C-alpha positions as semicolon CSV with decimal commas, in nm:
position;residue;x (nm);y (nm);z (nm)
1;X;-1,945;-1,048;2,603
2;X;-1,635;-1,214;2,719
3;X;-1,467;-1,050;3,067
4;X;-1,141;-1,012;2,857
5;X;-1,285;-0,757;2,615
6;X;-1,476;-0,563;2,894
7;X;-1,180;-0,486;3,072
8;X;-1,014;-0,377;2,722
9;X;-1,353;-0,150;2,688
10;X;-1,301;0,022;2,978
11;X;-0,950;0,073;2,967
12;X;-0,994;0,206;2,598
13;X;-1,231;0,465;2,754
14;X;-1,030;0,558;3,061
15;X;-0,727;0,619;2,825
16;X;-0,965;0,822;2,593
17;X;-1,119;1,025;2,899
18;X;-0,768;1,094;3,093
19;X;-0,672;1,248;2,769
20;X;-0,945;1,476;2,665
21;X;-0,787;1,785;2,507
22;X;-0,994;2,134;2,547
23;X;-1,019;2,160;2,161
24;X;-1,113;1,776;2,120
25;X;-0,992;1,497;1,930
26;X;-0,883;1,511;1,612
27;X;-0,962;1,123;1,474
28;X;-0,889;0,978;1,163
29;X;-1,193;0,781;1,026
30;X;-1,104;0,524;0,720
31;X;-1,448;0,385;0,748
32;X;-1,314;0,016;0,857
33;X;-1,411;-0,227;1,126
34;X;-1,100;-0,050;1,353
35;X;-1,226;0,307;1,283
36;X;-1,593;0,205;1,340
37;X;-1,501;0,067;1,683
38;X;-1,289;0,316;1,755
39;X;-1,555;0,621;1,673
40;X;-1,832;0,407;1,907
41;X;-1,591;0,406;2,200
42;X;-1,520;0,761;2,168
43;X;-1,903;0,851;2,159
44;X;-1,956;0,589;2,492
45;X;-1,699;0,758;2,648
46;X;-1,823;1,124;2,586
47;X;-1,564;1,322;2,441
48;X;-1,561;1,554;2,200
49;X;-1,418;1,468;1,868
50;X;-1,382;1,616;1,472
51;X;-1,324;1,323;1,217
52;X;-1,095;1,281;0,950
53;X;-1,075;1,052;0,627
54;X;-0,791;1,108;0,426
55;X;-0,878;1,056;0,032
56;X;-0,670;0,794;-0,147
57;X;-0,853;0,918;-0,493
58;X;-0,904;0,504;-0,556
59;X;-1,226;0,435;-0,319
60;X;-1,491;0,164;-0,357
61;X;-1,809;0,353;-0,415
62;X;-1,892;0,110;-0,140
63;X;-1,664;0,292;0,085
64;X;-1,700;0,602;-0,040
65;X;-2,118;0,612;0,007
66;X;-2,080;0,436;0,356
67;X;-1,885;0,716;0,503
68;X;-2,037;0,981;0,319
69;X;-2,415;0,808;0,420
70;X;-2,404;0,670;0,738
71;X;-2,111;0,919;0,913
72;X;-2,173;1,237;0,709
73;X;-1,963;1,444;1,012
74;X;-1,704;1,307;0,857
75;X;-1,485;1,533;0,722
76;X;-1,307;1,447;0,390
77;X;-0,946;1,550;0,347
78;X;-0,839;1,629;-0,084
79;X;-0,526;1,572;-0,135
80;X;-0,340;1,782;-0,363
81;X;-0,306;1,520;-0,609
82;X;-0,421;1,207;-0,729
83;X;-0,220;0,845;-0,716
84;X;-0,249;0,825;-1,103
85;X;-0,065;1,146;-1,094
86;X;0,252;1,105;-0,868
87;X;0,243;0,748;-1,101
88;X;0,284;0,999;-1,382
89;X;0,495;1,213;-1,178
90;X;0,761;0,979;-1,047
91;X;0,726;0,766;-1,370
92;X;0,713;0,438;-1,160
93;X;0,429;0,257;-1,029
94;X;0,452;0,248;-0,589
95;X;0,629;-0,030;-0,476
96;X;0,685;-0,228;-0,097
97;X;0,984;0,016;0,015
98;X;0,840;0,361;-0,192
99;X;0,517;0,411;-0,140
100;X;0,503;0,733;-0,264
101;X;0,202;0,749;-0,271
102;X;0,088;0,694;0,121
103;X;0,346;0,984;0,163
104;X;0,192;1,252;-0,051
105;X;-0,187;1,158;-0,019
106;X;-0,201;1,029;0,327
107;X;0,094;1,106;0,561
108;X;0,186;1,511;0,390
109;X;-0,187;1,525;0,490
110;X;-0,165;1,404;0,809
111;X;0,129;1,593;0,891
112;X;-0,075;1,869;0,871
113;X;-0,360;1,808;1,061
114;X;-0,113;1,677;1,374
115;X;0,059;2,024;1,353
116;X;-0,268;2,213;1,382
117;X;-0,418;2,011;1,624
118;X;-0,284;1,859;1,974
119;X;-0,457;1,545;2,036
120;X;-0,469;1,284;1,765
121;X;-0,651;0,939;1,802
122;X;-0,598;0,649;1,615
123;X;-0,719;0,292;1,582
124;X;-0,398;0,154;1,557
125;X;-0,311;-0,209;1,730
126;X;-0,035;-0,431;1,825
127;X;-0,143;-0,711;1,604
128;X;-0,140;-0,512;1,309
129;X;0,120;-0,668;1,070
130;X;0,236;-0,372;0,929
131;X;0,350;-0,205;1,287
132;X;0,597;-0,528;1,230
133;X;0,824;-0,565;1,527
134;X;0,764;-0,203;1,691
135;X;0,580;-0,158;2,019
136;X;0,248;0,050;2,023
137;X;0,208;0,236;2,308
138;X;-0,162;0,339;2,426
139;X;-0,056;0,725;2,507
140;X;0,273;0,865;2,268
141;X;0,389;1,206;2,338
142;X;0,586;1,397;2,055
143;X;0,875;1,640;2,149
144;X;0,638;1,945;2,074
145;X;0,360;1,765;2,355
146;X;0,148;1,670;2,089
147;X;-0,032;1,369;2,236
148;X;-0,101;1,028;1,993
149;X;-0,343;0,790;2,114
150;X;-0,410;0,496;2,083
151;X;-0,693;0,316;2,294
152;X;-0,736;0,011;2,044
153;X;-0,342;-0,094;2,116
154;X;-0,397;-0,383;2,267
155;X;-0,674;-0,543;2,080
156;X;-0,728;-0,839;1,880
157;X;-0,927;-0,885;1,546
158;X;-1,169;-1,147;1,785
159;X;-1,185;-0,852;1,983
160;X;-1,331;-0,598;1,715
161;X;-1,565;-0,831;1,576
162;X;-1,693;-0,910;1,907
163;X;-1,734;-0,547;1,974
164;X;-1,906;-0,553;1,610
165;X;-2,144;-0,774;1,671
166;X;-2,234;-0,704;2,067
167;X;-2,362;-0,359;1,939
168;X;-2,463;-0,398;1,605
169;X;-2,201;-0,147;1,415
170;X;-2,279;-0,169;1,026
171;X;-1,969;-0,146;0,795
172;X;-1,909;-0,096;0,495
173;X;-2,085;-0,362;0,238
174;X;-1,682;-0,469;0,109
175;X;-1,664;-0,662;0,481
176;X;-1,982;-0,868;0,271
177;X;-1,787;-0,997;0,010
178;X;-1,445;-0,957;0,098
179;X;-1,405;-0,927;0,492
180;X;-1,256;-0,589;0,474
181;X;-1,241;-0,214;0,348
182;X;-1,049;-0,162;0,086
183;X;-0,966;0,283;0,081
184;X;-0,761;0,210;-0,223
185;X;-0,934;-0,016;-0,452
186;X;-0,567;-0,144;-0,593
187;X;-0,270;-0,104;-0,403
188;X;0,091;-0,272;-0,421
189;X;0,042;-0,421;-0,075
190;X;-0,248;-0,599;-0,144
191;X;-0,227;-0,982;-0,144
192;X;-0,257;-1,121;-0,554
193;X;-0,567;-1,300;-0,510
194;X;-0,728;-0,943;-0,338
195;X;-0,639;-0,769;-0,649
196;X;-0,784;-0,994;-0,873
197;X;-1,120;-0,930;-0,735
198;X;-1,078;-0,561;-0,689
199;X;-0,977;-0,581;-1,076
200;X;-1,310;-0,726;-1,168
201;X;-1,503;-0,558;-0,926
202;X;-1,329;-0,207;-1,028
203;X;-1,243;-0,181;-1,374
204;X;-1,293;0,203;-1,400
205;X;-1,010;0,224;-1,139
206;X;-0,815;-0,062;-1,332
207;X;-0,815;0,127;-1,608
208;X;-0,712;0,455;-1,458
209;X;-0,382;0,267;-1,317
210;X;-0,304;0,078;-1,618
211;X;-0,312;0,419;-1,810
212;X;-0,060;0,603;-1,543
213;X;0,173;0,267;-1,550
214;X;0,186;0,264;-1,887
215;X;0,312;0,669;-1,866
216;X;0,531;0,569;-1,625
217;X;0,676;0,290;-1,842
218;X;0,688;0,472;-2,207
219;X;0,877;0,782;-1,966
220;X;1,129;0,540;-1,762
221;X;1,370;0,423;-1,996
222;X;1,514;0,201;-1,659
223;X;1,206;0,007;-1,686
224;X;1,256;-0,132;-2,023
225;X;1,557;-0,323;-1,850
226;X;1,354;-0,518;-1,660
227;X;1,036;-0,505;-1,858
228;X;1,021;-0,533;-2,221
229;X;0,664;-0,425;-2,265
230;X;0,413;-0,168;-2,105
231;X;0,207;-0,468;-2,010
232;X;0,493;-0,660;-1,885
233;X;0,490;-0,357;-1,623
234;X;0,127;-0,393;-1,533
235;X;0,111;-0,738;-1,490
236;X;0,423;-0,701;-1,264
237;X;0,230;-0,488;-1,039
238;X;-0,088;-0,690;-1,059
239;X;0,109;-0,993;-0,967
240;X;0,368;-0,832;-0,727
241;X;0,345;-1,164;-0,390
242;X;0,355;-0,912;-0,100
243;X;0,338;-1,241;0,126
244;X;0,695;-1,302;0,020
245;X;0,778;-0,970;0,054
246;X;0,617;-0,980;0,443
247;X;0,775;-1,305;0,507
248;X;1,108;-1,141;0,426
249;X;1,071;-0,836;0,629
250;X;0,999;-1,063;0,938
251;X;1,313;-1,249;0,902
């Protein structure tokens, strides 16, 4: 093991340990290579901790079985309704800047648990694309005291595989075939090529969308401006570049 990640090991458990809350840590657990790590460290380090996963209602069985058979202390969080439903419900399929469907399913849920509880752990990093240009912190306090941490902050992805592979954690058998989890078997920010497979591999799910989009089309009369056809829709969605879409938020 490199001297780099060492130090980052035990400064991820000193933050965890100088943090301990009397209740414990409330943890979200997605089942990925991050949470993995991230639930490891916090058992090395001793604390006590409840876990979380927050239900997208479009798992891989793969992910679904993993958590449920290899972390069964897990506990799983319903949300009130499903993604084919707020499809139905805002009669548009999610797109880049309304993801209406991270809001309801996981952040409303979220919300929730941060309010009840006072110490929330993440496995949030730096070089995570999607905290764009914003700098993660290892300790956040909210204006009620509610503490955020984050011990993973500064790692890299060389990092977490080393940490992988130095202790053996098993993951999920998507990192097999397509080097990561996937908690929603389709989603808008996926890359085209990564929804391709999950197409194939998931046609139940495929299906399920397709059904809600086309609702959402046949209800959305400002669709038909822009898309003639039902399918027209679909394949948008299906073929929707998020790379350009990244590349322009970057800019």
């Amino acid at each position: 093991m490199s001297s780099e990640l060492e130090k980052k090991i035990n400064e991820a458990i000193s933050i965890l340990t100088a943090n301990e809350c009397a209740e414990g840590f409330s943890v979200r657990f997605s089942g990925g290579k991050d949470s993995c790590v991230l639930k490891h460290l916090i058992s090395r380090a001793g604390c006590v901790a409840k876990y979380y996963y927050l239900e997208t209602t479009l798992e891989s069985d793969m992910i679904a079985n993993f958590i449920k058979d290899k972390h069964p202390e897990v506990e799983w969080i319903h949300p009130e309704k499903s993604v084919c439903d707020l499809i139905r419900e805002y009669k548009m399929m999610p797109t880049l800047y309304n993801r209406f469907c991270c809001k309801h399913i996981r952040r409303g849920v979220d919300s929730r648990l941060t309010d009840e509880q006072q110490c929330t752990v993440l496995g949030k990093r730096q070089s995570d694309i999607m905290l764009d240009r914003k700098k993660l912190e290892p300790l956040q306090i909210k204006e009620n005291g509610h503490k955020v941490i984050n011990p993973l902050y500064n790692w890299t992805d060389t990092d977490i595989w080393e940490y992988i592979n130095e202790n053996n954690i098993e993951l999920p058998g998507t990192y097999a075939i397509y080097g990561k989890s996937f908690n929603c078997a389709l989603c808008i920010m996926y890359y085209v090529e990564t929804k391709e497979q999950l197409v194939q591999a998931h046609p139940e799910i495929a299906e399920r969308l397709k059904s809600a989009c086309f609702y959402a089309w046949e209800n959305n009369e400002l669709l038909h401006e822009n898309f003639p056809a039902p399918d027209d829709y679909w394949n948008w969605f299906l073929n929707y570049d998020i790379k350009t879409e990244k590349k322009k938020m970057l800019q």
